[in-house]
JSON list of C-alpha atoms in Angstrom, two decimals:
[
{"chain": "K", "resi": 281, "resn": "MET", "atom": "CA", "xyz": [117.19, 126.44, 49.61]},
{"chain": "K", "resi": 282, "resn": "SER", "atom": "CA", "xyz": [116.01, 122.84, 49.04]},
{"chain": "K", "resi": 283, "resn": "LYS", "atom": "CA", "xyz": [113.39, 123.19, 51.69]},
{"chain": "K", "resi": 284, "resn": "LEU", "atom": "CA", "xyz": [112.11, 126.39, 50.06]},
{"chain": "K", "resi": 285, "resn": "MET", "atom": "CA", "xyz": [111.96, 124.68, 46.72]},
{"chain": "K", "resi": 286, "resn": "LEU", "atom": "CA", "xyz": [110.12, 121.75, 48.24]},
{"chain": "K", "resi": 287, "resn": "PHE", "atom": "CA", "xyz": [107.69, 124.16, 49.84]},
{"chain": "K", "resi": 288, "resn": "ILE", "atom": "CA", "xyz": [107.05, 125.93, 46.59]},
{"chain": "K", "resi": 289, "resn": "LEU", "atom": "CA", "xyz": [106.52, 122.70, 44.78]},
{"chain": "K", "resi": 290, "resn": "LEU", "atom": "CA", "xyz": [104.09, 121.33, 47.44]},
{"chain": "K", "resi": 291, "resn": "THR", "atom": "CA", "xyz": [102.15, 124.61, 47.29]},
{"chain": "K", "resi": 292, "resn": "TRP", "atom": "CA", "xyz": [101.89, 124.35, 43.56]},
{"chain": "K", "resi": 293, "resn": "LEU", "atom": "CA", "xyz": [100.79, 120.76, 43.58]},
{"chain": "K", "resi": 294, "resn": "ILE", "atom": "CA", "xyz": [98.23, 121.18, 46.51]},
{"chain": "K", "resi": 295, "resn": "GLY", "atom": "CA", "xyz": [97.13, 124.66, 45.88]},
{"chain": "K", "resi": 296, "resn": "ASN", "atom": "CA", "xyz": [97.13, 125.49, 49.58]},
{"chain": "K", "resi": 297, "resn": "PRO", "atom": "CA", "xyz": [100.28, 126.89, 51.32]},
{"chain": "K", "resi": 298, "resn": "TRP", "atom": "CA", "xyz": [99.02, 126.00, 54.90]},
{"chain": "K", "resi": 299, "resn": "ILE", "atom": "CA", "xyz": [98.51, 122.32, 53.92]},
{"chain": "K", "resi": 300, "resn": "ALA", "atom": "CA", "xyz": [101.99, 122.46, 52.29]},
{"chain": "K", "resi": 301, "resn": "VAL", "atom": "CA", "xyz": [103.47, 123.72, 55.54]},
{"chain": "K", "resi": 302, "resn": "ILE", "atom": "CA", "xyz": [101.78, 120.91, 57.46]},
{"chain": "K", "resi": 303, "resn": "ILE", "atom": "CA", "xyz": [103.07, 118.32, 55.07]},
{"chain": "K", "resi": 304, "resn": "LEU", "atom": "CA", "xyz": [106.63, 119.70, 55.10]},
{"chain": "K", "resi": 305, "resn": "LEU", "atom": "CA", "xyz": [106.72, 119.76, 58.93]},
{"chain": "K", "resi": 306, "resn": "ALA", "atom": "CA", "xyz": [105.36, 116.14, 59.00]},
{"chain": "K", "resi": 307, "resn": "VAL", "atom": "CA", "xyz": [108.16, 115.08, 56.65]},
{"chain": "K", "resi": 308, "resn": "LEU", "atom": "CA", "xyz": [110.77, 116.94, 58.67]},
{"chain": "K", "resi": 309, "resn": "TYR", "atom": "CA", "xyz": [109.43, 115.27, 61.84]},
{"chain": "K", "resi": 310, "resn": "PHE", "atom": "CA", "xyz": [109.57, 111.79, 60.35]},
{"chain": "K", "resi": 311, "resn": "ILE", "atom": "CA", "xyz": [113.11, 112.28, 59.10]},
{"chain": "K", "resi": 312, "resn": "ASP", "atom": "CA", "xyz": [114.12, 113.57, 62.62]},
{"chain": "K", "resi": 313, "resn": "ARG", "atom": "CA", "xyz": [112.50, 110.68, 64.40]},
{"chain": "K", "resi": 314, "resn": "ARG", "atom": "CA", "xyz": [113.97, 108.13, 61.95]},
{"chain": "K", "resi": 315, "resn": "PHE", "atom": "CA", "xyz": [117.53, 109.38, 61.68]},
{"chain": "K", "resi": 316, "resn": "ILE", "atom": "CA", "xyz": [118.27, 112.21, 64.09]},
{"chain": "K", "resi": 317, "resn": "GLY", "atom": "CA", "xyz": [116.18, 112.27, 67.29]},
{"chain": "K", "resi": 318, "resn": "VAL", "atom": "CA", "xyz": [116.13, 115.83, 68.44]},
{"chain": "K", "resi": 319, "resn": "PHE", "atom": "CA", "xyz": [112.30, 116.29, 68.28]},
{"chain": "K", "resi": 320, "resn": "PRO", "atom": "CA", "xyz": [110.24, 114.56, 71.05]},
{"chain": "K", "resi": 321, "resn": "SER", "atom": "CA", "xyz": [108.18, 111.61, 70.22]},
{"chain": "K", "resi": 322, "resn": "ILE", "atom": "CA", "xyz": [104.46, 112.18, 69.80]},
{"chain": "K", "resi": 323, "resn": "SER", "atom": "CA", "xyz": [103.66, 108.55, 70.43]},
{"chain": "K", "resi": 324, "resn": "ILE", "atom": "CA", "xyz": [105.22, 108.29, 73.92]},
{"chain": "K", "resi": 325, "resn": "PRO", "atom": "CA", "xyz": [102.53, 110.42, 75.64]},
{"chain": "K", "resi": 326, "resn": "TYR", "atom": "CA", "xyz": [99.81, 108.37, 74.06]},
{"chain": "K", "resi": 327, "resn": "LYS", "atom": "CA", "xyz": [101.37, 105.15, 75.17]},
{"chain": "K", "resi": 328, "resn": "ARG", "atom": "CA", "xyz": [101.91, 106.52, 78.67]},
{"chain": "K", "resi": 329, "resn": "TYR", "atom": "CA", "xyz": [98.23, 107.57, 78.95]},
{"chain": "K", "resi": 330, "resn": "ARG", "atom": "CA", "xyz": [97.08, 104.13, 77.72]},
{"chain": "K", "resi": 331, "resn": "ASN", "atom": "CA", "xyz": [99.29, 102.41, 80.34]},
{"chain": "K", "resi": 332, "resn": "ILE", "atom": "CA", "xyz": [98.06, 104.79, 83.13]},
{"chain": "K", "resi": 333, "resn": "SER", "atom": "CA", "xyz": [94.48, 103.88, 82.21]},
{"chain": "K", "resi": 334, "resn": "LYS", "atom": "CA", "xyz": [95.33, 100.20, 82.24]},
{"chain": "K", "resi": 335, "resn": "LEU", "atom": "CA", "xyz": [97.00, 100.43, 85.70]},
{"chain": "K", "resi": 336, "resn": "ARG", "atom": "CA", "xyz": [94.07, 102.46, 87.11]},
{"chain": "K", "resi": 337, "resn": "GLN", "atom": "CA", "xyz": [91.65, 99.85, 85.92]},
{"chain": "K", "resi": 338, "resn": "GLN", "atom": "CA", "xyz": [93.85, 97.10, 87.43]},
{"chain": "K", "resi": 339, "resn": "LEU", "atom": "CA", "xyz": [93.95, 98.86, 90.78]},
{"chain": "K", "resi": 340, "resn": "SER", "atom": "CA", "xyz": [90.29, 99.26, 90.88]},
{"chain": "K", "resi": 341, "resn": "LEU", "atom": "CA", "xyz": [90.10, 95.42, 90.73]},
{"chain": "K", "resi": 342, "resn": "SER", "atom": "CA", "xyz": [93.11, 94.78, 92.96]},
{"chain": "K", "resi": 343, "resn": "PRO", "atom": "CA", "xyz": [93.59, 97.88, 95.24]},
{"chain": "K", "resi": 344, "resn": "PHE", "atom": "CA", "xyz": [96.46, 96.24, 97.22]},
{"chain": "K", "resi": 345, "resn": "ASP", "atom": "CA", "xyz": [98.73, 95.55, 94.16]},
{"chain": "K", "resi": 346, "resn": "VAL", "atom": "CA", "xyz": [102.08, 97.09, 95.20]},
{"chain": "K", "resi": 347, "resn": "SER", "atom": "CA", "xyz": [103.78, 96.61, 91.88]},
{"chain": "K", "resi": 348, "resn": "ALA", "atom": "CA", "xyz": [100.93, 98.28, 89.99]},
{"chain": "K", "resi": 349, "resn": "LYS", "atom": "CA", "xyz": [100.90, 101.26, 92.42]},
{"chain": "K", "resi": 350, "resn": "ARG", "atom": "CA", "xyz": [104.66, 101.72, 91.97]},
{"chain": "K", "resi": 351, "resn": "GLU", "atom": "CA", "xyz": [104.43, 101.55, 88.15]},
{"chain": "K", "resi": 352, "resn": "LEU", "atom": "CA", "xyz": [101.48, 103.93, 88.05]},
{"chain": "K", "resi": 353, "resn": "ALA", "atom": "CA", "xyz": [103.42, 106.32, 90.30]},
{"chain": "K", "resi": 354, "resn": "ARG", "atom": "CA", "xyz": [106.41, 106.18, 87.99]},
{"chain": "K", "resi": 355, "resn": "LEU", "atom": "CA", "xyz": [104.22, 107.04, 85.00]},
{"chain": "K", "resi": 356, "resn": "LEU", "atom": "CA", "xyz": [102.55, 109.83, 86.85]},
{"chain": "K", "resi": 357, "resn": "LEU", "atom": "CA", "xyz": [105.99, 111.25, 87.71]},
{"chain": "K", "resi": 358, "resn": "GLU", "atom": "CA", "xyz": [106.78, 111.32, 83.95]},
{"chain": "K", "resi": 359, "resn": "ARG", "atom": "CA", "xyz": [103.56, 113.44, 83.61]},
{"chain": "K", "resi": 360, "resn": "LYS", "atom": "CA", "xyz": [104.55, 115.67, 86.53]},
{"chain": "K", "resi": 361, "resn": "LYS", "atom": "CA", "xyz": [101.57, 114.56, 88.56]},
{"chain": "K", "resi": 362, "resn": "TYR", "atom": "CA", "xyz": [103.66, 114.77, 91.70]},
{"chain": "K", "resi": 363, "resn": "LYS", "atom": "CA", "xyz": [100.95, 114.93, 94.28]},
{"chain": "K", "resi": 364, "resn": "GLU", "atom": "CA", "xyz": [99.12, 111.79, 93.02]},
{"chain": "K", "resi": 365, "resn": "ALA", "atom": "CA", "xyz": [102.39, 109.88, 92.56]},
{"chain": "K", "resi": 366, "resn": "LEU", "atom": "CA", "xyz": [103.53, 110.82, 96.07]},
{"chain": "K", "resi": 367, "resn": "ALA", "atom": "CA", "xyz": [100.19, 109.50, 97.52]},
{"chain": "K", "resi": 368, "resn": "LEU", "atom": "CA", "xyz": [100.57, 106.18, 95.83]},
{"chain": "K", "resi": 369, "resn": "LEU", "atom": "CA", "xyz": [104.17, 105.82, 96.95]},
{"chain": "K", "resi": 370, "resn": "GLU", "atom": "CA", "xyz": [103.27, 106.57, 100.48]},
{"chain": "K", "resi": 371, "resn": "GLU", "atom": "CA", "xyz": [100.70, 103.80, 100.37]},
{"chain": "K", "resi": 372, "resn": "VAL", "atom": "CA", "xyz": [103.35, 101.21, 99.53]},
{"chain": "K", "resi": 373, "resn": "ARG", "atom": "CA", "xyz": [106.17, 102.53, 101.73]},
{"chain": "K", "resi": 374, "resn": "ASP", "atom": "CA", "xyz": [106.14, 99.70, 104.21]},
{"chain": "K", "resi": 375, "resn": "TYR", "atom": "CA", "xyz": [106.64, 97.19, 101.36]},
{"chain": "K", "resi": 376, "resn": "SER", "atom": "CA", "xyz": [109.31, 99.17, 99.50]},
{"chain": "K", "resi": 377, "resn": "GLU", "atom": "CA", "xyz": [111.80, 100.56, 101.93]},
{"chain": "K", "resi": 378, "resn": "SER", "atom": "CA", "xyz": [114.59, 98.25, 100.78]},
{"chain": "K", "resi": 379, "resn": "SER", "atom": "CA", "xyz": [114.28, 99.41, 97.19]},
{"chain": "K", "resi": 380, "resn": "ALA", "atom": "CA", "xyz": [116.62, 102.11, 95.97]},
{"chain": "K", "resi": 381, "resn": "GLU", "atom": "CA", "xyz": [114.32, 102.72, 92.94]},
{"chain": "K", "resi": 382, "resn": "TYR", "atom": "CA", "xyz": [111.41, 103.35, 95.35]},
{"chain": "K", "resi": 383, "resn": "TRP", "atom": "CA", "xyz": [113.34, 106.03, 97.31]},
{"chain": "K", "resi": 384, "resn": "ASP", "atom": "CA", "xyz": [114.40, 107.66, 94.11]},
{"chain": "K", "resi": 385, "resn": "ASP", "atom": "CA", "xyz": [110.81, 107.83, 92.94]},
{"chain": "K", "resi": 386, "resn": "LEU", "atom": "CA", "xyz": [109.69, 109.17, 96.33]},
{"chain": "K", "resi": 387, "resn": "GLY", "atom": "CA", "xyz": [112.36, 111.82, 96.34]},
{"chain": "K", "resi": 388, "resn": "ARG", "atom": "CA", "xyz": [111.45, 112.92, 92.77]},
{"chain": "K", "resi": 389, "resn": "ALA", "atom": "CA", "xyz": [107.84, 113.32, 93.78]},
{"chain": "K", "resi": 390, "resn": "THR", "atom": "CA", "xyz": [108.73, 115.34, 96.85]},
{"chain": "K", "resi": 391, "resn": "ILE", "atom": "CA", "xyz": [111.08, 117.60, 94.98]},
{"chain": "K", "resi": 392, "resn": "GLY", "atom": "CA", "xyz": [108.36, 118.00, 92.34]},
{"chain": "K", "resi": 393, "resn": "LEU", "atom": "CA", "xyz": [106.18, 119.49, 95.07]},
{"chain": "K", "resi": 394, "resn": "GLY", "atom": "CA", "xyz": [108.87, 122.05, 96.06]},
{"chain": "K", "resi": 395, "resn": "ARG", "atom": "CA", "xyz": [110.10, 120.20, 99.14]},
{"chain": "K", "resi": 396, "resn": "LEU", "atom": "CA", "xyz": [113.86, 120.24, 98.04]},
{"chain": "K", "resi": 397, "resn": "ASP", "atom": "CA", "xyz": [115.56, 119.26, 101.21]},
{"chain": "K", "resi": 398, "resn": "GLU", "atom": "CA", "xyz": [113.21, 116.46, 102.08]},
{"chain": "K", "resi": 399, "resn": "GLY", "atom": "CA", "xyz": [113.32, 115.09, 98.55]},
{"chain": "K", "resi": 400, "resn": "GLU", "atom": "CA", "xyz": [117.13, 115.32, 98.55]},
{"chain": "K", "resi": 401, "resn": "ALA", "atom": "CA", "xyz": [117.28, 113.12, 101.71]},
{"chain": "K", "resi": 402, "resn": "MET", "atom": "CA", "xyz": [115.11, 110.57, 100.06]},
{"chain": "K", "resi": 403, "resn": "ILE", "atom": "CA", "xyz": [117.23, 110.36, 96.91]},
{"chain": "K", "resi": 404, "resn": "LEU", "atom": "CA", "xyz": [120.39, 110.22, 98.94]},
{"chain": "K", "resi": 405, "resn": "GLN", "atom": "CA", "xyz": [118.76, 107.26, 100.71]},
{"chain": "K", "resi": 406, "resn": "ALA", "atom": "CA", "xyz": [118.34, 105.56, 97.33]},
{"chain": "K", "resi": 407, "resn": "ILE", "atom": "CA", "xyz": [121.98, 106.23, 96.49]},
{"chain": "K", "resi": 408, "resn": "ARG", "atom": "CA", "xyz": [123.03, 104.71, 99.88]},
{"chain": "K", "resi": 409, "resn": "LEU", "atom": "CA", "xyz": [121.06, 101.53, 99.06]},
{"chain": "K", "resi": 410, "resn": "ASN", "atom": "CA", "xyz": [122.61, 101.37, 95.60]},
{"chain": "K", "resi": 411, "resn": "GLU", "atom": "CA", "xyz": [125.19, 103.86, 94.50]},
{"chain": "K", "resi": 412, "resn": "ARG", "atom": "CA", "xyz": [124.69, 103.16, 90.84]},
{"chain": "K", "resi": 413, "resn": "VAL", "atom": "CA", "xyz": [120.86, 103.10, 91.01]},
{"chain": "K", "resi": 414, "resn": "ARG", "atom": "CA", "xyz": [119.37, 103.92, 87.65]},
{"chain": "K", "resi": 415, "resn": "TYR", "atom": "CA", "xyz": [122.88, 104.47, 86.19]},
{"chain": "K", "resi": 416, "resn": "GLY", "atom": "CA", "xyz": [123.38, 107.56, 88.23]},
{"chain": "K", "resi": 417, "resn": "GLN", "atom": "CA", "xyz": [120.25, 109.38, 87.08]},
{"chain": "K", "resi": 418, "resn": "PRO", "atom": "CA", "xyz": [119.31, 110.42, 90.72]},
{"chain": "K", "resi": 419, "resn": "TYR", "atom": "CA", "xyz": [122.40, 112.68, 90.74]},
{"chain": "K", "resi": 420, "resn": "LEU", "atom": "CA", "xyz": [121.08, 114.50, 87.70]},
{"chain": "K", "resi": 421, "resn": "THR", "atom": "CA", "xyz": [117.72, 114.87, 89.35]},
{"chain": "K", "resi": 422, "resn": "LEU", "atom": "CA", "xyz": [119.36, 116.54, 92.26]},
{"chain": "K", "resi": 423, "resn": "ALA", "atom": "CA", "xyz": [121.49, 118.71, 90.08]},
{"chain": "K", "resi": 424, "resn": "LEU", "atom": "CA", "xyz": [118.42, 120.05, 88.22]},
{"chain": "K", "resi": 425, "resn": "ALA", "atom": "CA", "xyz": [116.54, 120.47, 91.52]},
{"chain": "K", "resi": 426, "resn": "PHE", "atom": "CA", "xyz": [119.26, 122.70, 92.88]},
{"chain": "K", "resi": 427, "resn": "LYS", "atom": "CA", "xyz": [120.24, 124.42, 89.73]},
{"chain": "K", "resi": 428, "resn": "GLU", "atom": "CA", "xyz": [118.68, 127.70, 90.76]},
{"chain": "K", "resi": 429, "resn": "ALA", "atom": "CA", "xyz": [118.64, 127.45, 94.54]},
{"chain": "K", "resi": 430, "resn": "ASN", "atom": "CA", "xyz": [122.07, 126.18, 95.10]},
{"chain": "K", "resi": 431, "resn": "PRO", "atom": "CA", "xyz": [124.20, 126.10, 91.91]},
{"chain": "K", "resi": 432, "resn": "GLU", "atom": "CA", "xyz": [127.38, 124.97, 93.69]},
{"chain": "K", "resi": 433, "resn": "LYS", "atom": "CA", "xyz": [125.58, 121.90, 95.16]},
{"chain": "K", "resi": 434, "resn": "ALA", "atom": "CA", "xyz": [124.16, 121.21, 91.72]},
{"chain": "K", "resi": 435, "resn": "LEU", "atom": "CA", "xyz": [127.77, 121.29, 90.28]},
{"chain": "K", "resi": 436, "resn": "ALA", "atom": "CA", "xyz": [128.81, 118.74, 92.87]},
{"chain": "K", "resi": 437, "resn": "TYR", "atom": "CA", "xyz": [125.94, 116.50, 91.96]},
{"chain": "K", "resi": 438, "resn": "VAL", "atom": "CA", "xyz": [126.73, 116.68, 88.28]},
{"chain": "K", "resi": 439, "resn": "GLY", "atom": "CA", "xyz": [130.28, 115.71, 89.14]},
{"chain": "K", "resi": 440, "resn": "LYS", "atom": "CA", "xyz": [129.09, 112.65, 90.92]},
{"chain": "K", "resi": 441, "resn": "TYR", "atom": "CA", "xyz": [127.01, 111.71, 87.97]},
{"chain": "K", "resi": 442, "resn": "GLY", "atom": "CA", "xyz": [130.04, 112.11, 85.71]},
{"chain": "K", "resi": 443, "resn": "GLU", "atom": "CA", "xyz": [131.87, 109.56, 87.80]},
{"chain": "K", "resi": 444, "resn": "ILE", "atom": "CA", "xyz": [129.27, 107.03, 86.89]},
{"chain": "K", "resi": 445, "resn": "GLN", "atom": "CA", "xyz": [128.50, 108.18, 83.34]},
{"chain": "K", "resi": 446, "resn": "SER", "atom": "CA", "xyz": [131.80, 109.36, 81.97]},
{"chain": "K", "resi": 447, "resn": "SER", "atom": "CA", "xyz": [130.54, 109.41, 78.44]},
{"chain": "K", "resi": 448, "resn": "SER", "atom": "CA", "xyz": [127.37, 111.56, 78.78]},
{"chain": "K", "resi": 449, "resn": "SER", "atom": "CA", "xyz": [126.72, 114.67, 76.64]},
{"chain": "K", "resi": 450, "resn": "GLU", "atom": "CA", "xyz": [123.71, 115.40, 78.88]},
{"chain": "K", "resi": 451, "resn": "ALA", "atom": "CA", "xyz": [125.95, 115.66, 81.97]},
{"chain": "K", "resi": 452, "resn": "CYS", "atom": "CA", "xyz": [128.47, 117.95, 80.16]},
{"chain": "K", "resi": 453, "resn": "TYR", "atom": "CA", "xyz": [125.58, 120.10, 78.88]},
{"chain": "K", "resi": 454, "resn": "LEU", "atom": "CA", "xyz": [124.12, 120.53, 82.37]},
{"chain": "K", "resi": 455, "resn": "LEU", "atom": "CA", "xyz": [127.57, 121.33, 83.72]},
{"chain": "K", "resi": 456, "resn": "GLY", "atom": "CA", "xyz": [128.06, 124.00, 81.11]},
{"chain": "K", "resi": 457, "resn": "SER", "atom": "CA", "xyz": [124.65, 125.48, 81.90]},
{"chain": "K", "resi": 458, "resn": "LEU", "atom": "CA", "xyz": [125.49, 125.63, 85.66]},
{"chain": "K", "resi": 459, "resn": "TYR", "atom": "CA", "xyz": [128.84, 127.27, 84.93]},
{"chain": "K", "resi": 460, "resn": "ARG", "atom": "CA", "xyz": [127.15, 129.78, 82.75]},
{"chain": "K", "resi": 461, "resn": "SER", "atom": "CA", "xyz": [124.65, 130.58, 85.48]},
{"chain": "K", "resi": 462, "resn": "LEU", "atom": "CA", "xyz": [127.56, 131.25, 87.86]},
{"chain": "K", "resi": 463, "resn": "GLY", "atom": "CA", "xyz": [129.19, 133.59, 85.23]},
{"chain": "K", "resi": 464, "resn": "ARG", "atom": "CA", "xyz": [132.03, 131.17, 84.75]},
{"chain": "K", "resi": 465, "resn": "LYS", "atom": "CA", "xyz": [132.06, 131.52, 80.94]},
{"chain": "K", "resi": 466, "resn": "GLU", "atom": "CA", "xyz": [135.34, 129.97, 80.11]},
{"chain": "K", "resi": 467, "resn": "GLU", "atom": "CA", "xyz": [134.48, 126.73, 82.17]},
{"chain": "K", "resi": 468, "resn": "ALA", "atom": "CA", "xyz": [130.96, 126.80, 80.62]},
{"chain": "K", "resi": 469, "resn": "ASN", "atom": "CA", "xyz": [132.38, 126.83, 77.09]},
{"chain": "K", "resi": 470, "resn": "GLN", "atom": "CA", "xyz": [134.76, 124.03, 77.91]},
{"chain": "K", "resi": 471, "resn": "ALA", "atom": "CA", "xyz": [131.87, 121.94, 79.23]},
{"chain": "K", "resi": 472, "resn": "PHE", "atom": "CA", "xyz": [129.86, 122.55, 76.15]},
{"chain": "K", "resi": 473, "resn": "GLN", "atom": "CA", "xyz": [132.77, 121.60, 73.92]},
{"chain": "K", "resi": 474, "resn": "GLU", "atom": "CA", "xyz": [133.25, 118.47, 75.92]},
{"chain": "K", "resi": 475, "resn": "SER", "atom": "CA", "xyz": [129.58, 117.63, 75.41]},
{"chain": "K", "resi": 476, "resn": "ILE", "atom": "CA", "xyz": [130.12, 117.76, 71.66]},
{"chain": "K", "resi": 477, "resn": "ALA", "atom": "CA", "xyz": [133.34, 115.87, 71.86]},
{"chain": "K", "resi": 478, "resn": "VAL", "atom": "CA", "xyz": [131.80, 113.13, 73.97]},
{"chain": "K", "resi": 479, "resn": "TYR", "atom": "CA", "xyz": [128.94, 112.81, 71.46]},
{"chain": "K", "resi": 480, "resn": "ARG", "atom": "CA", "xyz": [131.35, 112.38, 68.61]},
{"chain": "K", "resi": 481, "resn": "SER", "atom": "CA", "xyz": [133.18, 109.58, 70.41]},
{"chain": "K", "resi": 482, "resn": "LEU", "atom": "CA", "xyz": [130.03, 107.56, 71.20]},
{"chain": "K", "resi": 483, "resn": "PRO", "atom": "CA", "xyz": [129.10, 104.42, 69.34]},
{"chain": "K", "resi": 484, "resn": "LYS", "atom": "CA", "xyz": [126.33, 104.79, 66.81]},
{"chain": "K", "resi": 485, "resn": "PHE", "atom": "CA", "xyz": [123.70, 103.09, 68.93]},
{"chain": "K", "resi": 486, "resn": "LYS", "atom": "CA", "xyz": [124.16, 105.64, 71.80]},
{"chain": "K", "resi": 487, "resn": "LYS", "atom": "CA", "xyz": [124.33, 108.71, 69.67]},
{"chain": "K", "resi": 488, "resn": "ARG", "atom": "CA", "xyz": [120.53, 108.88, 69.20]},
{"chain": "K", "resi": 489, "resn": "HIS", "atom": "CA", "xyz": [119.84, 109.35, 72.83]},
{"chain": "K", "resi": 490, "resn": "GLU", "atom": "CA", "xyz": [122.70, 111.99, 73.31]},
{"chain": "K", "resi": 491, "resn": "ARG", "atom": "CA", "xyz": [122.25, 113.84, 70.10]},
{"chain": "K", "resi": 492, "resn": "LYS", "atom": "CA", "xyz": [119.85, 116.49, 71.43]},
{"chain": "K", "resi": 493, "resn": "TRP", "atom": "CA", "xyz": [122.27, 117.36, 74.24]},
{"chain": "K", "resi": 494, "resn": "ALA", "atom": "CA", "xyz": [125.16, 117.74, 71.74]},
{"chain": "K", "resi": 495, "resn": "VAL", "atom": "CA", "xyz": [122.93, 120.07, 69.57]},
{"chain": "K", "resi": 496, "resn": "ARG", "atom": "CA", "xyz": [121.94, 122.09, 72.57]},
{"chain": "K", "resi": 497, "resn": "SER", "atom": "CA", "xyz": [125.61, 122.32, 73.67]},
{"chain": "K", "resi": 498, "resn": "TYR", "atom": "CA", "xyz": [126.61, 123.51, 70.19]},
{"chain": "K", "resi": 499, "resn": "PHE", "atom": "CA", "xyz": [124.14, 126.38, 70.14]},
{"chain": "K", "resi": 500, "resn": "SER", "atom": "CA", "xyz": [124.80, 127.22, 73.83]},
{"chain": "K", "resi": 501, "resn": "SER", "atom": "CA", "xyz": [128.51, 127.48, 73.04]},
{"chain": "K", "resi": 502, "resn": "LEU", "atom": "CA", "xyz": [127.75, 130.20, 70.52]},
{"chain": "K", "resi": 503, "resn": "PHE", "atom": "CA", "xyz": [126.18, 132.40, 73.12]},
{"chain": "K", "resi": 504, "resn": "VAL", "atom": "CA", "xyz": [128.37, 131.92, 76.19]}
]
């Protein structure tokens, strides 16, 4: 009701309901980014684009800069530019084979191109080099990659991630989603409830990152 009253007030003050809607959405977005954190940031894509441009320029001047190529590949992976990222990573392979982070990036790029088994082997190599690389995130990458093709394998990878990140709403949400896809409704609901419980137990500084998974888990639990 308060949002409706605010909309009516804005429309009366401005005289244009469409501008009032835009202002109201902007206010809601600001409040979310400041206090809640469910909506995605609109500044991150711009910063990523700017950093990509800088790295491209840097490589045009210094084409053998391994660090720049790996950083550019990482940013391209975030934009789902898998083919270009993979090409850059292959160029620095001889200099990076001892790096767990490198193998994880290589695997993500390969999986992004649809080569699941090959990408899985690369990410497992990253885990062999460092079992806790990127705080277990490679296990989530594998879980998401096999969510449709092999849900049972995806469940196993989520379990591995949970061993490293025992207080993750995201892991519980993914686990619930996988159980739901397998028709295991009771286990799915338990996982979604666990996601919410984990979120409530987190310290304040961690809740912002995990909040969107707790929200998704809440709504998912209503329709299991």
